[in-house]
């Protein structure tokens, strides 16, 4: 076996079996059921229909559809890399969730010497998985499944630590994950792709193109993400009116960014026609932009405006920033995650800070101290007793002011970007190690390298000599 | 810019930005949260898990799938108009929902100077959106996105007014929307396509054909509509047994029409084979036919019979009525919405009237006066007090008899058809205005006009000279 | 009409209309609403939001997606049999559910002279439908829709009787249906395909191949099954912690089998590449393997191990057992249901028995007597009174020991396999009767036989002479 060979036969199974041994051992030693899934903890006071399962399962199922079908179809947009997009997404997601159950488990669900597992852990793990899949977008078509598993193996712990530190020490508002998910995923992915820079691909690649069918499949993925995004953004809010607002804002933000994307696509395209790449990506910008303030009383109009602004930034990013990053900064961002998750994440973080600064008891009533729990008075503060007359089960907070919190939000943004960029850079360096079956430049974006492909696959090439020639000059 | 040019670069963005300005202003001035999404209205009596979100969100998500993925795939059945079918559906639906939130908001959810927004508004707006998408089916492939947005812009207000008038003044039973949604959408669409008549298309068009892949994609759309139709038909019923029956009847009706469609398809096709167009459309007839009586005690057997009858009418419509309408009445109904929504809607309305006439207290118990709320005695009637001993929270009604109500149902059918046909006719006239980028006859059913298409798209033509020639004679 | 002709025009409608007459008559005479869907049984004590609809509908919708879209796409993997896979699945499933409502109705939901119909019946009928669809996998591409309907017509009653006998008299644990669904479906399907043996197909068939698009579509089906499998496996468990565990175990089992499948696929393929057939099928093995013990306290680690073991058995089955069965035992198992449902079902049954033997009150608390209801003391046993102090509504059981129950589980496995194999054999014999439009060997795996296909369909053949020749030697 040559160290630069791209064969999977030994490497992929070896890696997977090694990981499985680790996972099984950790499961057996450390993982048990959480209280609502443990038979011995039920008693005659337990009401089965109040099991936490019923509060979380439908959200979990919606996010499953986003992860496996939404992302899977969306990433299948290359004409000869549909298997790669959809199937590597399947493999990477499945592993990332298992891995995240363990790492998030140790940081967030560990007590009495055990990780306590319930559907809520799965939702959290799917968020971590989304992080990996977004980062995957930066290197789509240029990495082997071995590299993708190694990337997930490294990204999940970095993410779990960052998430834990930010949530425990900074205690930020970020219900839709604009900071922890989208910014982290984006800068991690950019870090990886920076190291994996392939200069030859900057002049275009004959296989880096879509087909009519692959474009349709990819739009289906977009639609699944669009439809269930309100579930994603509202999964981790407080129950009740907070979650209700999160659904409304996400829907409004997505709607605004979608129709804006059509307008901008015709303005900015060469011939005044709609670009399918814009339909597949830019329409979704609003879902990210409303994320950091999605559960707050920002007003429906503000959600609408956020959708428009996010869409404009995302579109301009695709048009002007991505080519610049590739040519000048050696950052080849294959799916443009910096536009859809980075720029929009930054806008969202800023909007979140504004919403925090504007939040008053007049607008929120006493539930201000639940949505912004760090603003609740500290234990022992007589004001806390006053508030508890209104909200009996109010938990003590940190007594922060809105201005103080704004600084914590800024710290979270900076810290997350720093951690993810460094983590991505180091991960990229590891992915350059030999034996990871990295494809050659020529074999990028080509399913034949890693899959048994049906026979007519090859013949597409023979049948389309015109395509073969024109592609090289036309791909941007 | 020539007034008959089909370029989108100026027109589409201009229209979208103008609409967005209107929407943002109206949102900012008029839209606020409804009580269950407003933080300041929650207090220590509020039980978060009883928020209306949890009663409505899963139905909302199901209908989202129908609107964006079900309709989107179903309308992608043309071989060279898959982008158009799926993407214009996306654009039109997204705009229609936003627009409907405002118009339905003013008519149904307006008080204290504000439109109060919650997930229930979104469900209602998605029903209005379904109306637009059904009408879209009549003109699929023959309209520009600019025309589609204008159509949605005009159809939504006409629909919102009709809906408001019918619900407020006629107070009809129509849980599944057979009258207000399917009949309205159908006759509006026929009105539009009547005005947009293109004589040259009556002899067939070389691009008006399906491909193997487009047929499969379209069947997927059918399946998504089929699977979630029970959610659609039961979304606006009373909670409890009424909603339970709505689910059962819809499932039974769809099942009956599906297997009937296969039987009729082989009988009526030229060569005894199954037609994919029938699988894509006629199978769904039962979902419409049970609509107007979907929450009543019609018995499972009657739901089954309604599915069969609706399917037969729909199939005969496709076979005999649609060609007649196109040749003799200048009504080119591209997807046959008159068969799937018009004929079935009429049958459903009739069945609803029968069910109303047959409804007795023996069958329904005192809940007769809830399912048929207009039959409850008027305020002050001593009979109302009697009934309130059985149902404490029974609302006063109009004291109508079943026979009286039958007349109101008839009035609703006639009124809805009249309003929609006139509205559609006028809308069609407006769509004929210049500057709306209407495609030429030659460019109909062709994605290349409005989309950047992948390169091999063109070559299909070169590769299939046989197809090009035979199509002209073979398309019906 | 020749008796061996494959024309559907008379046969399919005749069969469908005959079945519809039977169904309508049985519906009218025997089917009424269950208590929670019957208006007259609601009173002022009824809480609408506690209607059983709300406990079951979302699970029902999830399983609908699996049946119609998951199976439909998965079975569309042949390059020229996509219509057949997806559309015959649609037809067969729709009929099977209607038929199962009646047969399961008579056995499980019949009292006071009526079948009582609610959403719970639909869920049960969809399980029966899944049985038929799995069996369909054994004869995919080699049967006419007439044969498929006859198969469903015969399989449903045999299944309903077996299910009733096993549940009523043996009272087994099998929440995920590993025994009653997967083993039954597998051996019924093998029985049918044994009788329908076509020796000419053992040397390969030029149309028995996939295409790039059909492989992608089939993976989408796999993903839909994967995503909603936890709903399937947990649909019929006890509510509360039992259902919670069922979700967790199914997710863990599927995850483990998925990544294992990738490892094994590269090891066992000729060239070290990933096989799409493995991605489409073997990844799902874990969902079956955890089935029989899915609601028990087996521990997350054991669920993980079960996923791995099931995947290995399934993969080795595809590689070595299926070719052996086809060549030596005349069992042509088209989709390899013996690997994905038979071998895994046996492993699952064994694991279930182990879990039963290991179940103690220490692990389960008093709810041991609910999850394993047959272990509860019999009525009159003083121990029952003791337990009712802990669980007031505990039902009396059969006082069985774990060891006794293990024998009942073994009896259920043997009985189910025997009943299904014999039923399948006899059904196969009936399917060989003339007039059922069975395709000739040459016409197998070809949509053109039963469908109006788009025109370019034919030309694929002309365009790919290389494929036509090589296929014969290359198909395994």
mmCIF file of N, CA and C in Angstrom, chain A residues 8-9 13 16 20 23-24 27 33 36-40 42 44 48 51-54 57 64-65 68-69 79-83 86-87 90-91 94 97-98 117-119 213 224 447-452 454-456 459 463, chain C residues 79 210-213 215-216 220 223-224 226-228 230-231 239-241 243-245 248-249 251 255-256 259-260 262-263 266-267 269-274 276 297-300 304 362-365 389-390 463 466-467 474:
data_model
loop_
_atom_site.group_PDB
_atom_site.id
_atom_site.type_symbol
_atom_site.label_atom_id
_atom_site.label_comp_id
_atom_site.label_asym_id
_atom_site.label_seq_id
_atom_site.Cartn_x
_atom_site.Cartn_y
_atom_site.Cartn_z
ATOM 1 N N UNK A 8 -9.355 2.520 -0.246
ATOM 2 C CA UNK A 8 -9.990 2.549 1.061
ATOM 3 C C UNK A 8 -9.954 1.210 1.771
ATOM 4 N N UNK A 9 -9.661 0.133 1.042
ATOM 5 C CA UNK A 9 -9.933 -1.196 1.562
ATOM 6 C C UNK A 9 -9.364 -1.451 2.947
ATOM 7 N N UNK A 13 -11.814 0.628 6.826
ATOM 8 C CA UNK A 13 -12.230 -0.345 7.859
ATOM 9 C C UNK A 13 -11.371 -0.255 9.112
ATOM 10 N N UNK A 16 -12.557 2.707 11.092
ATOM 11 C CA UNK A 16 -13.902 2.516 11.638
ATOM 12 C C UNK A 16 -13.891 1.492 12.767
ATOM 13 N N UNK A 20 -14.943 2.077 16.545
ATOM 14 C CA UNK A 20 -16.047 1.321 17.145
ATOM 15 C C UNK A 20 -15.636 0.660 18.458
ATOM 16 N N UNK A 23 -15.741 3.362 20.977
ATOM 17 C CA UNK A 23 -17.116 3.742 21.303
ATOM 18 C C UNK A 23 -17.791 2.675 22.162
ATOM 19 N N UNK A 24 -17.647 1.423 21.779
ATOM 20 C CA UNK A 24 -18.305 0.373 22.554
ATOM 21 C C UNK A 24 -17.791 0.356 23.981
ATOM 22 N N UNK A 27 -19.204 3.343 25.791
ATOM 23 C CA UNK A 27 -20.630 3.133 26.036
ATOM 24 C C UNK A 27 -20.835 2.196 27.218
ATOM 25 N N UNK A 33 -28.937 5.177 30.989
ATOM 26 C CA UNK A 33 -30.130 5.918 30.579
ATOM 27 C C UNK A 33 -30.331 7.143 31.454
ATOM 28 N N UNK A 36 -35.578 9.697 32.587
ATOM 29 C CA UNK A 36 -36.879 9.444 31.971
ATOM 30 C C UNK A 36 -36.857 8.221 31.065
ATOM 31 N N UNK A 37 -35.689 7.608 30.906
ATOM 32 C CA UNK A 37 -35.636 6.383 30.109
ATOM 33 C C UNK A 37 -35.252 5.181 30.962
ATOM 34 N N UNK A 38 -35.181 5.381 32.263
ATOM 35 C CA UNK A 38 -34.717 4.325 33.161
ATOM 36 C C UNK A 38 -35.904 3.708 33.892
ATOM 37 N N UNK A 39 -36.151 2.439 33.630
ATOM 38 C CA UNK A 39 -37.345 1.786 34.173
ATOM 39 C C UNK A 39 -37.373 1.838 35.696
ATOM 40 N N UNK A 40 -36.228 1.667 36.309
ATOM 41 C CA UNK A 40 -36.227 1.504 37.769
ATOM 42 C C UNK A 40 -36.553 2.817 38.483
ATOM 43 N N UNK A 42 -38.974 4.851 37.502
ATOM 44 C CA UNK A 42 -40.397 5.183 37.386
ATOM 45 C C UNK A 42 -41.119 4.619 38.607
ATOM 46 N N UNK A 44 -45.146 5.024 41.003
ATOM 47 C CA UNK A 44 -46.573 5.260 40.804
ATOM 48 C C UNK A 44 -46.930 6.745 40.749
ATOM 49 N N UNK A 48 -46.701 8.590 32.487
ATOM 50 C CA UNK A 48 -45.948 8.235 31.274
ATOM 51 C C UNK A 48 -46.018 9.302 30.183
ATOM 52 N N UNK A 51 -43.413 12.042 30.044
ATOM 53 C CA UNK A 51 -42.015 11.703 29.777
ATOM 54 C C UNK A 51 -41.391 12.740 28.840
ATOM 55 N N UNK A 52 -40.141 13.076 29.099
ATOM 56 C CA UNK A 52 -39.488 14.115 28.288
ATOM 57 C C UNK A 52 -39.458 13.738 26.815
ATOM 58 N N UNK A 53 -39.581 12.440 26.515
ATOM 59 C CA UNK A 53 -39.623 12.014 25.124
ATOM 60 C C UNK A 53 -40.626 12.809 24.312
ATOM 61 N N UNK A 54 -41.804 13.020 24.909
ATOM 62 C CA UNK A 54 -42.888 13.624 24.138
ATOM 63 C C UNK A 54 -42.699 15.123 23.945
ATOM 64 N N UNK A 57 -39.236 14.538 21.053
ATOM 65 C CA UNK A 57 -39.045 13.603 19.943
ATOM 66 C C UNK A 57 -39.358 14.193 18.583
ATOM 67 N N UNK A 64 -33.416 15.291 12.385
ATOM 68 C CA UNK A 64 -32.880 14.124 11.664
ATOM 69 C C UNK A 64 -33.087 14.285 10.153
ATOM 70 N N UNK A 65 -34.292 14.711 9.775
ATOM 71 C CA UNK A 65 -34.559 14.899 8.349
ATOM 72 C C UNK A 65 -33.608 15.945 7.769
ATOM 73 N N UNK A 68 -29.864 14.264 7.631
ATOM 74 C CA UNK A 68 -29.593 13.141 6.729
ATOM 75 C C UNK A 68 -30.132 13.385 5.325
ATOM 76 N N UNK A 69 -31.302 13.998 5.223
ATOM 77 C CA UNK A 69 -31.876 14.189 3.894
ATOM 78 C C UNK A 69 -31.613 15.595 3.390
ATOM 79 N N UNK A 79 -22.280 17.039 -10.602
ATOM 80 C CA UNK A 79 -22.803 16.077 -11.558
ATOM 81 C C UNK A 79 -22.213 14.679 -11.386
ATOM 82 N N UNK A 80 -20.964 14.590 -10.967
ATOM 83 C CA UNK A 80 -20.332 13.290 -10.828
ATOM 84 C C UNK A 80 -19.934 13.020 -9.387
ATOM 85 N N UNK A 81 -20.519 13.735 -8.467
ATOM 86 C CA UNK A 81 -20.160 13.531 -7.063
ATOM 87 C C UNK A 81 -21.430 13.448 -6.205
ATOM 88 N N UNK A 82 -22.499 12.974 -6.810
ATOM 89 C CA UNK A 82 -23.746 12.820 -6.063
ATOM 90 C C UNK A 82 -23.650 11.743 -4.996
ATOM 91 N N UNK A 83 -23.027 10.624 -5.323
ATOM 92 C CA UNK A 83 -22.820 9.583 -4.305
ATOM 93 C C UNK A 83 -21.991 10.153 -3.165
ATOM 94 N N UNK A 86 -24.024 12.728 -0.981
ATOM 95 C CA UNK A 86 -25.088 12.175 -0.156
ATOM 96 C C UNK A 86 -24.594 11.089 0.793
ATOM 97 N N UNK A 87 -23.683 10.260 0.331
ATOM 98 C CA UNK A 87 -23.281 9.094 1.126
ATOM 99 C C UNK A 87 -22.204 9.452 2.153
ATOM 100 N N UNK A 90 -23.924 10.923 4.938
ATOM 101 C CA UNK A 90 -24.548 9.873 5.752
ATOM 102 C C UNK A 90 -23.518 9.277 6.720
ATOM 103 N N UNK A 91 -22.373 8.901 6.180
ATOM 104 C CA UNK A 91 -21.333 8.290 7.008
ATOM 105 C C UNK A 91 -20.823 9.267 8.067
ATOM 106 N N UNK A 94 -23.471 10.095 10.779
ATOM 107 C CA UNK A 94 -23.726 8.993 11.703
ATOM 108 C C UNK A 94 -22.606 8.875 12.729
ATOM 109 N N UNK A 97 -22.504 12.002 15.252
ATOM 110 C CA UNK A 97 -23.503 11.970 16.326
ATOM 111 C C UNK A 97 -23.064 11.027 17.443
ATOM 112 N N UNK A 98 -22.576 9.852 17.059
ATOM 113 C CA UNK A 98 -22.117 8.914 18.083
ATOM 114 C C UNK A 98 -20.982 9.498 18.925
ATOM 115 N N UNK A 117 -28.205 9.255 29.177
ATOM 116 C CA UNK A 117 -28.605 9.382 27.777
ATOM 117 C C UNK A 117 -30.122 9.409 27.611
ATOM 118 N N UNK A 118 -30.589 10.441 26.928
ATOM 119 C CA UNK A 118 -32.001 10.535 26.574
ATOM 120 C C UNK A 118 -32.107 11.220 25.223
ATOM 121 N N UNK A 119 -33.324 11.439 24.762
ATOM 122 C CA UNK A 119 -33.472 12.050 23.451
ATOM 123 C C UNK A 119 -32.859 13.451 23.412
ATOM 124 N N UNK A 213 -30.153 16.989 -13.240
ATOM 125 C CA UNK A 213 -30.695 16.185 -12.149
ATOM 126 C C UNK A 213 -30.062 16.536 -10.813
ATOM 127 N N UNK A 224 -35.936 20.791 2.154
ATOM 128 C CA UNK A 224 -36.069 20.095 3.440
ATOM 129 C C UNK A 224 -35.448 20.918 4.567
ATOM 130 N N UNK A 447 -17.000 10.519 -8.281
ATOM 131 C CA UNK A 447 -17.450 9.374 -7.489
ATOM 132 C C UNK A 447 -16.688 8.098 -7.799
ATOM 133 N N UNK A 448 -16.113 8.026 -8.978
ATOM 134 C CA UNK A 448 -15.508 6.759 -9.373
ATOM 135 C C UNK A 448 -14.346 6.367 -8.469
ATOM 136 N N UNK A 449 -13.755 7.368 -7.835
ATOM 137 C CA UNK A 449 -12.603 7.076 -6.987
ATOM 138 C C UNK A 449 -12.965 6.190 -5.797
ATOM 139 N N UNK A 450 -14.120 6.458 -5.184
ATOM 140 C CA UNK A 450 -14.454 5.764 -3.947
ATOM 141 C C UNK A 450 -15.666 4.847 -4.046
ATOM 142 N N UNK A 451 -16.352 4.870 -5.182
ATOM 143 C CA UNK A 451 -17.589 4.087 -5.304
ATOM 144 C C UNK A 451 -17.545 3.167 -6.515
ATOM 145 N N UNK A 452 -18.185 2.023 -6.371
ATOM 146 C CA UNK A 452 -18.560 1.229 -7.527
ATOM 147 C C UNK A 452 -19.659 1.982 -8.256
ATOM 148 N N UNK A 454 -22.310 2.769 -11.518
ATOM 149 C CA UNK A 454 -22.974 2.032 -12.603
ATOM 150 C C UNK A 454 -22.249 2.274 -13.916
ATOM 151 N N UNK A 455 -22.454 1.369 -14.840
ATOM 152 C CA UNK A 455 -21.619 1.404 -16.036
ATOM 153 C C UNK A 455 -21.800 2.621 -16.928
ATOM 154 N N UNK A 456 -23.007 3.138 -17.009
ATOM 155 C CA UNK A 456 -23.177 4.256 -17.935
ATOM 156 C C UNK A 456 -22.497 5.509 -17.425
ATOM 157 N N UNK A 459 -19.691 6.551 -19.449
ATOM 158 C CA UNK A 459 -20.015 6.907 -20.818
ATOM 159 C C UNK A 459 -20.519 8.331 -20.940
ATOM 160 N N UNK A 463 -20.028 10.496 -24.194
ATOM 161 C CA UNK A 463 -21.164 11.089 -24.900
ATOM 162 C C UNK A 463 -21.109 12.608 -24.984
ATOM 163 N N UNK C 79 -32.364 0.507 -13.000
ATOM 164 C CA UNK C 79 -32.272 1.602 -13.945
ATOM 165 C C UNK C 79 -33.519 1.742 -14.810
ATOM 166 N N UNK C 210 -28.341 -0.977 -12.032
ATOM 167 C CA UNK C 210 -28.765 0.333 -11.558
ATOM 168 C C UNK C 210 -28.250 1.416 -12.486
ATOM 169 N N UNK C 211 -28.729 2.617 -12.307
ATOM 170 C CA UNK C 211 -28.135 3.777 -12.968
ATOM 171 C C UNK C 211 -27.703 4.753 -11.887
ATOM 172 N N UNK C 212 -26.969 5.761 -12.279
ATOM 173 C CA UNK C 212 -26.500 6.759 -11.314
ATOM 174 C C UNK C 212 -27.677 7.385 -10.577
ATOM 175 N N UNK C 213 -28.697 7.772 -11.349
ATOM 176 C CA UNK C 213 -29.855 8.417 -10.726
ATOM 177 C C UNK C 213 -30.650 7.446 -9.867
ATOM 178 N N UNK C 215 -29.601 4.869 -8.261
ATOM 179 C CA UNK C 215 -28.880 4.618 -7.015
ATOM 180 C C UNK C 215 -29.092 5.749 -6.017
ATOM 181 N N UNK C 216 -29.059 6.975 -6.507
ATOM 182 C CA UNK C 216 -29.274 8.114 -5.614
ATOM 183 C C UNK C 216 -30.683 8.089 -5.033
ATOM 184 N N UNK C 220 -31.925 7.772 -1.047
ATOM 185 C CA UNK C 220 -32.892 8.649 -0.375
ATOM 186 C C UNK C 220 -33.930 7.812 0.373
ATOM 187 N N UNK C 223 -32.459 6.634 3.505
ATOM 188 C CA UNK C 223 -32.345 7.692 4.513
ATOM 189 C C UNK C 223 -33.696 7.962 5.181
ATOM 190 N N UNK C 224 -34.778 7.950 4.403
ATOM 191 C CA UNK C 224 -36.087 8.142 5.034
ATOM 192 C C UNK C 224 -36.406 6.996 5.999
ATOM 193 N N UNK C 226 -34.201 5.199 7.586
ATOM 194 C CA UNK C 226 -33.256 5.364 8.691
ATOM 195 C C UNK C 226 -33.771 6.400 9.688
ATOM 196 N N UNK C 227 -34.189 7.533 9.153
ATOM 197 C CA UNK C 227 -34.571 8.660 9.999
ATOM 198 C C UNK C 227 -35.809 8.343 10.838
ATOM 199 N N UNK C 228 -36.772 7.647 10.244
ATOM 200 C CA UNK C 228 -38.020 7.420 10.975
ATOM 201 C C UNK C 228 -38.115 6.038 11.628
ATOM 202 N N UNK C 230 -36.819 4.894 14.353
ATOM 203 C CA UNK C 230 -37.168 4.930 15.784
ATOM 204 C C UNK C 230 -38.669 5.035 16.021
ATOM 205 N N UNK C 231 -39.389 5.737 15.159
ATOM 206 C CA UNK C 231 -40.843 5.795 15.311
ATOM 207 C C UNK C 231 -41.462 4.425 15.080
ATOM 208 N N UNK C 239 -46.221 3.446 26.664
ATOM 209 C CA UNK C 239 -45.832 4.854 26.693
ATOM 210 C C UNK C 239 -44.872 5.115 27.853
ATOM 211 N N UNK C 240 -44.083 6.171 27.746
ATOM 212 C CA UNK C 240 -43.202 6.551 28.837
ATOM 213 C C UNK C 240 -41.795 6.034 28.617
ATOM 214 N N UNK C 241 -41.179 5.536 29.691
ATOM 215 C CA UNK C 241 -39.776 5.162 29.596
ATOM 216 C C UNK C 241 -39.549 4.026 28.605
ATOM 217 N N UNK C 243 -41.041 3.539 25.697
ATOM 218 C CA UNK C 243 -40.944 4.130 24.365
ATOM 219 C C UNK C 243 -39.652 4.948 24.223
ATOM 220 N N UNK C 244 -39.275 5.614 25.293
ATOM 221 C CA UNK C 244 -38.042 6.401 25.269
ATOM 222 C C UNK C 244 -36.842 5.497 24.971
ATOM 223 N N UNK C 245 -36.772 4.377 25.659
ATOM 224 C CA UNK C 245 -35.660 3.449 25.392
ATOM 225 C C UNK C 245 -35.709 2.914 23.961
ATOM 226 N N UNK C 248 -34.095 5.351 21.726
ATOM 227 C CA UNK C 248 -32.636 5.403 21.903
ATOM 228 C C UNK C 248 -31.965 4.170 21.293
ATOM 229 N N UNK C 249 -32.493 2.993 21.583
ATOM 230 C CA UNK C 249 -31.844 1.771 21.095
ATOM 231 C C UNK C 249 -31.869 1.695 19.572
ATOM 232 N N UNK C 251 -31.963 4.180 17.458
ATOM 233 C CA UNK C 251 -30.993 5.129 16.921
ATOM 234 C C UNK C 251 -29.571 4.594 17.065
ATOM 235 N N UNK C 255 -27.040 3.492 14.022
ATOM 236 C CA UNK C 255 -25.762 4.185 13.882
ATOM 237 C C UNK C 255 -24.622 3.183 13.798
ATOM 238 N N UNK C 256 -24.658 2.204 14.688
ATOM 239 C CA UNK C 256 -23.580 1.214 14.711
ATOM 240 C C UNK C 256 -23.550 0.426 13.412
ATOM 241 N N UNK C 259 -22.059 2.660 10.267
ATOM 242 C CA UNK C 259 -20.624 2.833 10.031
ATOM 243 C C UNK C 259 -19.939 1.486 9.820
ATOM 244 N N UNK C 260 -20.460 0.437 10.440
ATOM 245 C CA UNK C 260 -19.912 -0.899 10.178
ATOM 246 C C UNK C 260 -20.093 -1.275 8.703
ATOM 247 N N UNK C 262 -20.106 0.556 6.088
ATOM 248 C CA UNK C 262 -19.099 1.185 5.232
ATOM 249 C C UNK C 262 -17.776 0.434 5.312
ATOM 250 N N UNK C 263 -17.403 0.050 6.540
ATOM 251 C CA UNK C 263 -16.145 -0.677 6.697
ATOM 252 C C UNK C 263 -16.188 -2.003 5.943
ATOM 253 N N UNK C 266 -16.104 -1.829 1.955
ATOM 254 C CA UNK C 266 -14.804 -1.660 1.303
ATOM 255 C C UNK C 266 -13.944 -2.920 1.442
ATOM 256 N N UNK C 267 -14.099 -3.638 2.538
ATOM 257 C CA UNK C 267 -13.323 -4.877 2.687
ATOM 258 C C UNK C 267 -13.750 -5.923 1.675
ATOM 259 N N UNK C 269 -15.693 -5.629 -1.166
ATOM 260 C CA UNK C 269 -15.911 -5.363 -2.588
ATOM 261 C C UNK C 269 -14.663 -5.750 -3.388
ATOM 262 N N UNK C 270 -14.878 -5.961 -4.678
ATOM 263 C CA UNK C 270 -13.789 -6.425 -5.521
ATOM 264 C C UNK C 270 -12.596 -5.475 -5.536
ATOM 265 N N UNK C 271 -12.900 -4.184 -5.569
ATOM 266 C CA UNK C 271 -11.835 -3.213 -5.789
ATOM 267 C C UNK C 271 -11.633 -2.255 -4.620
ATOM 268 N N UNK C 272 -12.135 -2.620 -3.432
ATOM 269 C CA UNK C 272 -11.936 -1.746 -2.283
ATOM 270 C C UNK C 272 -12.760 -0.482 -2.313
ATOM 271 N N UNK C 273 -13.784 -0.470 -3.150
ATOM 272 C CA UNK C 273 -14.645 0.707 -3.210
ATOM 273 C C UNK C 273 -15.955 0.427 -2.483
ATOM 274 N N UNK C 274 -16.676 1.502 -2.194
ATOM 275 C CA UNK C 274 -17.949 1.378 -1.493
ATOM 276 C C UNK C 274 -19.020 0.971 -2.499
ATOM 277 N N UNK C 276 -22.886 0.824 -3.562
ATOM 278 C CA UNK C 276 -24.119 1.530 -3.225
ATOM 279 C C UNK C 276 -25.189 0.562 -2.719
ATOM 280 N N UNK C 297 -34.335 -2.960 29.200
ATOM 281 C CA UNK C 297 -33.164 -2.295 29.789
ATOM 282 C C UNK C 297 -31.893 -3.027 29.362
ATOM 283 N N UNK C 298 -31.634 -3.076 28.055
ATOM 284 C CA UNK C 298 -30.489 -3.857 27.609
ATOM 285 C C UNK C 298 -29.182 -3.089 27.723
ATOM 286 N N UNK C 299 -29.245 -1.805 27.961
ATOM 287 C CA UNK C 299 -28.112 -0.876 28.055
ATOM 288 C C UNK C 299 -27.734 -0.379 26.672
ATOM 289 N N UNK C 300 -27.340 0.896 26.579
ATOM 290 C CA UNK C 300 -26.958 1.467 25.281
ATOM 291 C C UNK C 300 -25.809 0.707 24.625
ATOM 292 N N UNK C 304 -25.611 -0.979 20.819
ATOM 293 C CA UNK C 304 -24.521 -0.717 19.881
ATOM 294 C C UNK C 304 -23.948 -2.027 19.341
ATOM 295 N N UNK C 362 -34.594 -5.900 40.047
ATOM 296 C CA UNK C 362 -33.565 -4.936 40.427
ATOM 297 C C UNK C 362 -33.350 -3.899 39.322
ATOM 298 N N UNK C 363 -33.360 -4.359 38.090
ATOM 299 C CA UNK C 363 -33.114 -3.457 36.971
ATOM 300 C C UNK C 363 -34.351 -2.663 36.582
ATOM 301 N N UNK C 364 -35.508 -3.301 36.654
ATOM 302 C CA UNK C 364 -36.720 -2.677 36.135
ATOM 303 C C UNK C 364 -37.605 -2.079 37.218
ATOM 304 N N UNK C 365 -37.368 -2.436 38.467
ATOM 305 C CA UNK C 365 -38.335 -2.033 39.474
ATOM 306 C C UNK C 365 -39.647 -2.767 39.225
ATOM 307 N N UNK C 389 -49.890 -2.196 45.237
ATOM 308 C CA UNK C 389 -49.584 -1.054 46.108
ATOM 309 C C UNK C 389 -48.570 -0.136 45.447
ATOM 310 N N UNK C 390 -47.702 -0.735 44.636
ATOM 311 C CA UNK C 390 -46.695 0.072 43.949
ATOM 312 C C UNK C 390 -47.225 0.609 42.608
ATOM 313 N N UNK C 463 -28.486 4.108 -27.142
ATOM 314 C CA UNK C 463 -27.316 4.913 -26.830
ATOM 315 C C UNK C 463 -26.221 4.140 -26.117
ATOM 316 N N UNK C 466 -22.626 -0.622 -25.412
ATOM 317 C CA UNK C 466 -21.604 -1.233 -24.563
ATOM 318 C C UNK C 466 -22.251 -1.838 -23.325
ATOM 319 N N UNK C 467 -23.110 -1.047 -22.723
ATOM 320 C CA UNK C 467 -23.793 -1.521 -21.536
ATOM 321 C C UNK C 467 -24.524 -2.811 -21.831
ATOM 322 N N UNK C 474 -21.520 -9.133 -16.414
ATOM 323 C CA UNK C 474 -21.050 -8.478 -15.212
ATOM 324 C C UNK C 474 -22.018 -8.557 -14.039
#
